[in-house]
Coordinates of C-alpha atoms in Angstrom, one line a residue:
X1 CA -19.4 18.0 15.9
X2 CA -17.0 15.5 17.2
X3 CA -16.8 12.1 18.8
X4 CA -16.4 11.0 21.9
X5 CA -13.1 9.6 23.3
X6 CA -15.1 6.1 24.0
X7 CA -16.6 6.3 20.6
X8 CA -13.4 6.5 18.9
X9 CA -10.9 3.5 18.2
X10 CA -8.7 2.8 21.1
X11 CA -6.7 0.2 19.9
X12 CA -3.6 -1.3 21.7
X13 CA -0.6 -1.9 20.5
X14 CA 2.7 -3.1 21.7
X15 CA 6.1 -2.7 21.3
X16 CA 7.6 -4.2 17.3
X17 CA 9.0 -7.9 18.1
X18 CA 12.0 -8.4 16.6
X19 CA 11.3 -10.6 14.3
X20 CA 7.6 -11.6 13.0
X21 CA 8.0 -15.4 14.1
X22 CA 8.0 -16.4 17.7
X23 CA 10.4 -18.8 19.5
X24 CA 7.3 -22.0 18.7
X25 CA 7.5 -20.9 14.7
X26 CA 4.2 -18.8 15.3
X27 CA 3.3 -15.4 14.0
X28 CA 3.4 -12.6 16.4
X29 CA -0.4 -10.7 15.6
X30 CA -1.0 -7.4 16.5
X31 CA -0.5 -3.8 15.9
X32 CA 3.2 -2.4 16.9
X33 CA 4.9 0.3 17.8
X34 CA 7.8 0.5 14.8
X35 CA 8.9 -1.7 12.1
X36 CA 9.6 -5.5 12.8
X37 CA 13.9 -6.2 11.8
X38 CA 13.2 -9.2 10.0
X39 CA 10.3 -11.6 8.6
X40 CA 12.2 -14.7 10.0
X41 CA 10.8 -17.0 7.1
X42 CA 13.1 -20.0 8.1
X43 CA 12.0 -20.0 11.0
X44 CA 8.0 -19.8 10.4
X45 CA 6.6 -23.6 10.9
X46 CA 4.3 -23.7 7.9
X47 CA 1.1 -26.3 7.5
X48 CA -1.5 -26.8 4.9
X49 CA -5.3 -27.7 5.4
X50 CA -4.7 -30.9 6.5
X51 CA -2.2 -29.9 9.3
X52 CA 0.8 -31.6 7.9
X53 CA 3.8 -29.8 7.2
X54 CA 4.2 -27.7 4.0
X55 CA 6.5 -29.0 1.3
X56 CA 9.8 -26.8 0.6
X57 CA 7.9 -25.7 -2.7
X58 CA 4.9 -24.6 -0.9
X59 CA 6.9 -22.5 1.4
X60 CA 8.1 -20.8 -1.7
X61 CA 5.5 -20.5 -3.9
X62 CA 2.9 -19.5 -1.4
X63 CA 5.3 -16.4 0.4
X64 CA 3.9 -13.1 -1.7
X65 CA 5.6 -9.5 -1.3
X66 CA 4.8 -6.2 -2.8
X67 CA 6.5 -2.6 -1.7
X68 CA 4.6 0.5 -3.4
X69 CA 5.4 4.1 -2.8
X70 CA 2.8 7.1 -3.6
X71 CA 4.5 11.1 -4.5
X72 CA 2.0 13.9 -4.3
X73 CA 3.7 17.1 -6.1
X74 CA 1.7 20.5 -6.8
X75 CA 1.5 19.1 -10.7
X76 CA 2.2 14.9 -10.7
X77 CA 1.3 12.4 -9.1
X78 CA 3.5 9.2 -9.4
X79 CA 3.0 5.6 -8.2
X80 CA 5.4 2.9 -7.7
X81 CA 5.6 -1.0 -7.4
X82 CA 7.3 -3.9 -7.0
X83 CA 5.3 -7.2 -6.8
X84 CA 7.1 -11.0 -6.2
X85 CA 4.4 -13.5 -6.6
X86 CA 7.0 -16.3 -7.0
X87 CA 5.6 -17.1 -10.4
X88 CA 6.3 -13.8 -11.7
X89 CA 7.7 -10.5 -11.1
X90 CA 5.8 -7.3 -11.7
X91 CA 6.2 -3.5 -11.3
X92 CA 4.7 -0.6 -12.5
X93 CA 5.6 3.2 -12.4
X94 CA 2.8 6.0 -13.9
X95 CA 2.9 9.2 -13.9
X96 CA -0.6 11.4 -13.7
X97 CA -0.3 15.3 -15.1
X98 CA -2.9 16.7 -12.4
X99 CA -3.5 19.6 -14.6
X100 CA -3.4 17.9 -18.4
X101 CA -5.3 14.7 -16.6
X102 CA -3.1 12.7 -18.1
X103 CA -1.2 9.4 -17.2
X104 CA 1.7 7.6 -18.9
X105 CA 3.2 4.4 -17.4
X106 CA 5.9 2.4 -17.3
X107 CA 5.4 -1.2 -16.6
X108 CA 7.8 -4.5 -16.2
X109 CA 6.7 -8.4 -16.2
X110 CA 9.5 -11.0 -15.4
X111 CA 9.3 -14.9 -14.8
X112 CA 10.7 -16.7 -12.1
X113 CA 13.0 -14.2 -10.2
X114 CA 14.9 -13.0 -13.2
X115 CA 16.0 -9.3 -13.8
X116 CA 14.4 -8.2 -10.1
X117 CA 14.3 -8.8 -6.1
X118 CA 12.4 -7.8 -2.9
X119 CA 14.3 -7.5 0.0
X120 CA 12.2 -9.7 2.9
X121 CA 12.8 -7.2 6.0
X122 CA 11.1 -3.6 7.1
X123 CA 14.1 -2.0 7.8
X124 CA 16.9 -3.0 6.1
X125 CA 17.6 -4.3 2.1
X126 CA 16.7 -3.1 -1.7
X127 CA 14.1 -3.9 -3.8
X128 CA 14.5 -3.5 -7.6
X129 CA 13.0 -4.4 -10.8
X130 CA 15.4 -3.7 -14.5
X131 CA 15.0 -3.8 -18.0
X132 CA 15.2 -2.4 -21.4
X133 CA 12.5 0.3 -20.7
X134 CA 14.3 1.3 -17.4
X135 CA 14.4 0.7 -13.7
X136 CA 13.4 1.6 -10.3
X137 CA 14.7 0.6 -6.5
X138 CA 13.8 0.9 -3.0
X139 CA 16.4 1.0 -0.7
X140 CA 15.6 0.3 3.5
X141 CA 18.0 1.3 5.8
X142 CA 17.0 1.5 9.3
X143 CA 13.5 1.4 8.5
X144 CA 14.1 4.9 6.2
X145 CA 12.7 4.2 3.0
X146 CA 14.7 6.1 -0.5
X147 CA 14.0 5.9 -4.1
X148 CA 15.7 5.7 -7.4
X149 CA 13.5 6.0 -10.6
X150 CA 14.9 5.7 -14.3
X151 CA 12.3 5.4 -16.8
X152 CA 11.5 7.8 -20.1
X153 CA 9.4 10.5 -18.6
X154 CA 10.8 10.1 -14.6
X155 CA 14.1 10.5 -13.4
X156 CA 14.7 10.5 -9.3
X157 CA 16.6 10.0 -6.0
X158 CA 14.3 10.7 -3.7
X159 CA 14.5 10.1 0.5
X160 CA 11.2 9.9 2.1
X161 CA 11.3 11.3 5.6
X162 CA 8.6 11.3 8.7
X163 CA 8.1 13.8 11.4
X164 CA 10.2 13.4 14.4
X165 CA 8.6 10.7 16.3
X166 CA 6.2 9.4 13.5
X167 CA 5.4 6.1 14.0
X168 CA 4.3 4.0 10.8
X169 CA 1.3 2.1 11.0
X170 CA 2.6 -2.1 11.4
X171 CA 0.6 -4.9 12.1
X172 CA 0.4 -8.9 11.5
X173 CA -2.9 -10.7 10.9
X174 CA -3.7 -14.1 10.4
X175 CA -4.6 -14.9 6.2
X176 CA -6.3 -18.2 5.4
X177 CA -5.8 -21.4 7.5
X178 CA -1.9 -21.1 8.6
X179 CA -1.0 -18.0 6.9
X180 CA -0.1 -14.6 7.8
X181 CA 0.6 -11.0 6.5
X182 CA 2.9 -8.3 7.8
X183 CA 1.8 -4.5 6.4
X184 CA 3.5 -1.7 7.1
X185 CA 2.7 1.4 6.0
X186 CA 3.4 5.5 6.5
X187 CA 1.8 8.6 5.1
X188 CA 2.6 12.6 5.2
X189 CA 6.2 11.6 4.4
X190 CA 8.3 14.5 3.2
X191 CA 10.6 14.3 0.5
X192 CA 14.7 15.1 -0.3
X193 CA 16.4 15.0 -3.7
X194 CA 16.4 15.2 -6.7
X195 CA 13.0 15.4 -9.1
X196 CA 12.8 15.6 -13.1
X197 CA 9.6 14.8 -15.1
X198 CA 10.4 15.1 -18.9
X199 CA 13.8 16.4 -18.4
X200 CA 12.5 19.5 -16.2
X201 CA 13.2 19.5 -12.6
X202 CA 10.6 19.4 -10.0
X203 CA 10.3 21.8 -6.7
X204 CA 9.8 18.9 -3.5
X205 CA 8.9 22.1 -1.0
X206 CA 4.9 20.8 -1.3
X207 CA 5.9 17.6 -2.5
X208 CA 4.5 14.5 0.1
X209 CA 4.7 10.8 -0.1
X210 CA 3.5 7.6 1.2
X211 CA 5.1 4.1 1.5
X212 CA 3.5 0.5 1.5
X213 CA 5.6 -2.6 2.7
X214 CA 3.1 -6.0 2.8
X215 CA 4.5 -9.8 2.9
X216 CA 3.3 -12.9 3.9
X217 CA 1.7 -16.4 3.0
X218 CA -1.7 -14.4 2.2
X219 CA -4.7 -16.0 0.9
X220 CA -4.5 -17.8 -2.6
X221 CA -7.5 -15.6 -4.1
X222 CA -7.8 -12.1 -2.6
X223 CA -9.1 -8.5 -2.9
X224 CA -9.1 -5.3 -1.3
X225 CA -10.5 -1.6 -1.5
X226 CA -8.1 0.5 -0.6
X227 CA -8.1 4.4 0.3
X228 CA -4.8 7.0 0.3
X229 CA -4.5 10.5 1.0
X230 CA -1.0 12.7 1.4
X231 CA -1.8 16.4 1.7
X232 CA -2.0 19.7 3.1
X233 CA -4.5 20.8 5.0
X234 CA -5.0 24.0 7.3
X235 CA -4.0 21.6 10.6
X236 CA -0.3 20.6 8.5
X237 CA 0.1 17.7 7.0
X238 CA -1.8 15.1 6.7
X239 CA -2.0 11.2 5.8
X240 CA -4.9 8.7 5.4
X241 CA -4.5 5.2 4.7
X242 CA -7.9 2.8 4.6
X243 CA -8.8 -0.7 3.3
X244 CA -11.7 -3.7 3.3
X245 CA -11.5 -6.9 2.3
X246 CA -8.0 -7.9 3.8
X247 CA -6.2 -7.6 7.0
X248 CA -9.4 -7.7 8.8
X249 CA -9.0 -11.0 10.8
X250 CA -8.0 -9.6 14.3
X251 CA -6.9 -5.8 13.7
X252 CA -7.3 -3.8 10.3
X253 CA -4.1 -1.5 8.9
X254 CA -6.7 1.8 9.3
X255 CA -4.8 5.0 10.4
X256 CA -5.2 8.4 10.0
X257 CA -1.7 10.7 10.4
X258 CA -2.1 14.8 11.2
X259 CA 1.8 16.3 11.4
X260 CA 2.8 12.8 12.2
X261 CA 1.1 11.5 14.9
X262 CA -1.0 8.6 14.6
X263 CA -4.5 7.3 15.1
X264 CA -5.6 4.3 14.1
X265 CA -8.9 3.7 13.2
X266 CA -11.6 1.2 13.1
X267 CA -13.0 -0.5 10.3
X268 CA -14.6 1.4 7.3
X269 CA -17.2 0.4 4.3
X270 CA -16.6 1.3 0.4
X271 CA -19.5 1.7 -1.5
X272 CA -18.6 2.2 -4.9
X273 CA -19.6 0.8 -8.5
X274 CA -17.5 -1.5 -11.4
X275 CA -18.1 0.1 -14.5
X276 CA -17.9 -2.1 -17.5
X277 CA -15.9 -1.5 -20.2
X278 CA -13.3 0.8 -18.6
X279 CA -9.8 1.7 -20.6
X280 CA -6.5 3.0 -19.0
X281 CA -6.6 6.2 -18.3
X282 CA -10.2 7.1 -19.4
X283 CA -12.8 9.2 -17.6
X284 CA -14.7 7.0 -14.5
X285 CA -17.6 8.9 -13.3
X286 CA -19.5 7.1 -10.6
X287 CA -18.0 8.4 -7.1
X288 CA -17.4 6.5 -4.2
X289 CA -18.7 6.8 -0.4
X290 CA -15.9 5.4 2.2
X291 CA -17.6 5.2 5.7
X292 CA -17.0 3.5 9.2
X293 CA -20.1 2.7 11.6
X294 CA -19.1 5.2 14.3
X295 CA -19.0 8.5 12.2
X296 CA -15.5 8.8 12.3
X297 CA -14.9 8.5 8.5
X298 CA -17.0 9.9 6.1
X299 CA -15.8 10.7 3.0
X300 CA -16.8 11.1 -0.7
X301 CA -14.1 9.9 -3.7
X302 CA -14.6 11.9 -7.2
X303 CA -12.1 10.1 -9.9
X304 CA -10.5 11.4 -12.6
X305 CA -7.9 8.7 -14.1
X306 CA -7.1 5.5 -13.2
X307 CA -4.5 3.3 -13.9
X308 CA -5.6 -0.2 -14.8
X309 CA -4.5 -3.7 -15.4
X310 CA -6.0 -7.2 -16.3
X311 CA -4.2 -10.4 -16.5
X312 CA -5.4 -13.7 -16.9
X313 CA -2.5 -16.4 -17.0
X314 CA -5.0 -19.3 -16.1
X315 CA -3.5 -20.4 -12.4
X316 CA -2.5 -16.7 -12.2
X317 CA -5.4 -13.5 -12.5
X318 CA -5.0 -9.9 -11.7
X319 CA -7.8 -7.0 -12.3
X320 CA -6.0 -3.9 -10.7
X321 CA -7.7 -0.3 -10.8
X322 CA -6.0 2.4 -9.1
X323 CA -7.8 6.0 -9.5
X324 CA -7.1 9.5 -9.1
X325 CA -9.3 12.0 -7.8
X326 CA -11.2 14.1 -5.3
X327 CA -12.2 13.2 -1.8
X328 CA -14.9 15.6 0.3
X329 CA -15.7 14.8 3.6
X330 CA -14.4 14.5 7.2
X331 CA -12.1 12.1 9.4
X332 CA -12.5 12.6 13.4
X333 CA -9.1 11.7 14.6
X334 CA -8.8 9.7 18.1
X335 CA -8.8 13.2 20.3
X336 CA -12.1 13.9 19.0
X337 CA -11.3 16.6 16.3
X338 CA -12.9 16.8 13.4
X339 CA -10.9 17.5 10.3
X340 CA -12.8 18.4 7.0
X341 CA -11.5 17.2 3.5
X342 CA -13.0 19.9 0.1
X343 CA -11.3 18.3 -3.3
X344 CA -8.4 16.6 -1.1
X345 CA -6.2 14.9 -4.1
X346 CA -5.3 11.2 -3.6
X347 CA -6.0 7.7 -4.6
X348 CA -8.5 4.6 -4.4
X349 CA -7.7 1.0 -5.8
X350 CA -10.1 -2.0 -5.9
X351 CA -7.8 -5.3 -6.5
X352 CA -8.4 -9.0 -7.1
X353 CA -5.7 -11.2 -7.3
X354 CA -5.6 -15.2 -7.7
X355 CA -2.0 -15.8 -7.4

């Protein structure tokens, strides 16, 4: 049983702005249509709480940037990122043995800009983290997104690629008193290349990928739930990407992609439990229920792994889980059709960062 036209999510959106920052030094909010060209930080007239003009080290300090990229093969799963929160530099790269249910990671931590770099605009630029136990890079060119991974167990050169006419999901929101976040983010992305896990190579005919570009002067203490499907399904392709708990303040970066075209989506509730005394990569057991109000998302989430993370560096605190498993359930896309999801691989995260 489907929904109705009216009862699904029409949300506008309008054409990408060239840059994020307006002619008055104001963030342009909205969803768009494409990726901005360029963040346009000198530009962005920055204030604190008091409405007085931030000082050239709160311009710096407060910008925060992370790019992450998801590949779904018949046997791994991999997850990459590259995080600048001034302070420090962070990445990680795992890799998950669907079969074996196991993960082994690669991870890098850096002070104060040394040994990596984020490149501040959607479409063009590299992003790249190095060091004794290896490296990885994203590389933008014209809002295509490739990847290079050297670590032990991964080595790659990978080009992600969206149907003809795909558009990404993009938006701006307002964070906090005077800042702002651009996300941009595309699912169901095929892949070209090259592929080897432990020396072998991999076959990239199945394999699918997603891509996740955020930046802005976001809130100083944050979290988010987070939801991400790339699969196959009997329809073609498709791509999921949900959240709560940030970029809610105007529009939310909800979207739902079948063979490319997309449909953005209202917002959605996770109901899920923190288990206590979790290790990396051990079994989680309670599932999670991802809803929205209208009926258009219902879905169940059955982990299996999860790739964790705790840091506590007194100004600075992370407590990352990202988990691997199972979703059930059904997503109504905008033109009313229902699409049902039985043991659907792909990934949930519940974040909270004080940086």
């Amino acid at each position: 049983m489907g929904i109705s036209q009216a009862q699904a999510a029409m949300i506008k959106t309008v054409i990408a702005p060239e840059e994020i920052i307006n002619s008055r030094g104001k963030p342009i909010f909205g969803h768009f249509d494409g990726p901005v060209s360029s963040l346009a930080l000198d530009k962005f007239k920055y204030v604190n709480e008091m409405d007085r003009q931030a000082s050239n080290l709160a311009r710096y300090f407060h910008y925060k940037q992370f790019q992450f990229v998801s590949i779904v093969t018949p046997h791994f799963i991999i997850g990459v990122a590259i995080a600048d929160i001034r302070y420090v530099g962070s990445a990680f790269c795992y890799l998950f043995d669907i079969k074996k249910n196991t993960l082994v990671e690669t991870s890098w931590l850096k002070p104060f800009g040394i040994g990596y770099s984020l490149t501040p605009s959607p479409m063009e630029g590299t992003a790249k983290i190095s060091g004794g136990k290896g490296a990885v890079v994203f590389n933008l060119h014209q809002g295509s997104w490739s990847l290079s991974i050297n670590t032990p167990t991964i080595h790659a050169e990978l080009a992600l690629s969206p149907p003809a006419l795909s558009l990404p999901m993009a938006m701006c929101n307002p964070t906090g008193y005077s800042g702002w976040t651009y996300t941009q983010k595309h699912n169901g992305l095929t892949l070209k290349g090259k592929l080897t896990v432990d020396d072998e190579p991999q076959p990239l005919n199945r394999a699918l990928a997603s891509y996740d570009f955020s930046a802005g002067y976001m809130r100083r203490e944050t979290s988010w739930r987070w939801a991400c499907i790339n699969a196959h399904s009997d329809e073609g392709v498709i791509g999921l990407n949900l959240a709560a708990g940030v970029n809610e303040t105007g529009c939310n970066e909800n979207v739902f992609w079948v063979n490319g075209e997309r449909h953005l989506l209202g917002p959605v509730h996770f109901d899920f439990g923190r288990l206590r005394g979790e290790t990396q990569g051990g079994a989680q057991g309670e599932s999670w229920r991802i809803y929205s109000g209208n009926g258009q998302v219902e879905l169940t989430f059955s982990s299996l792994n999860c790739r964790q993370e705790k840091l506590n560096l007194l100004l600075l605190k992370s407590n990352f889980r990202q988990y691997i498993g199972y979703y059930s359930g059904h997503i109504i896309d905008n033109s009313g059709v229902k699409h049902v999801l039985d043991n659907v691989l792909g990934l949930t995260e519940d974040h909270f960062a004080r940086w």
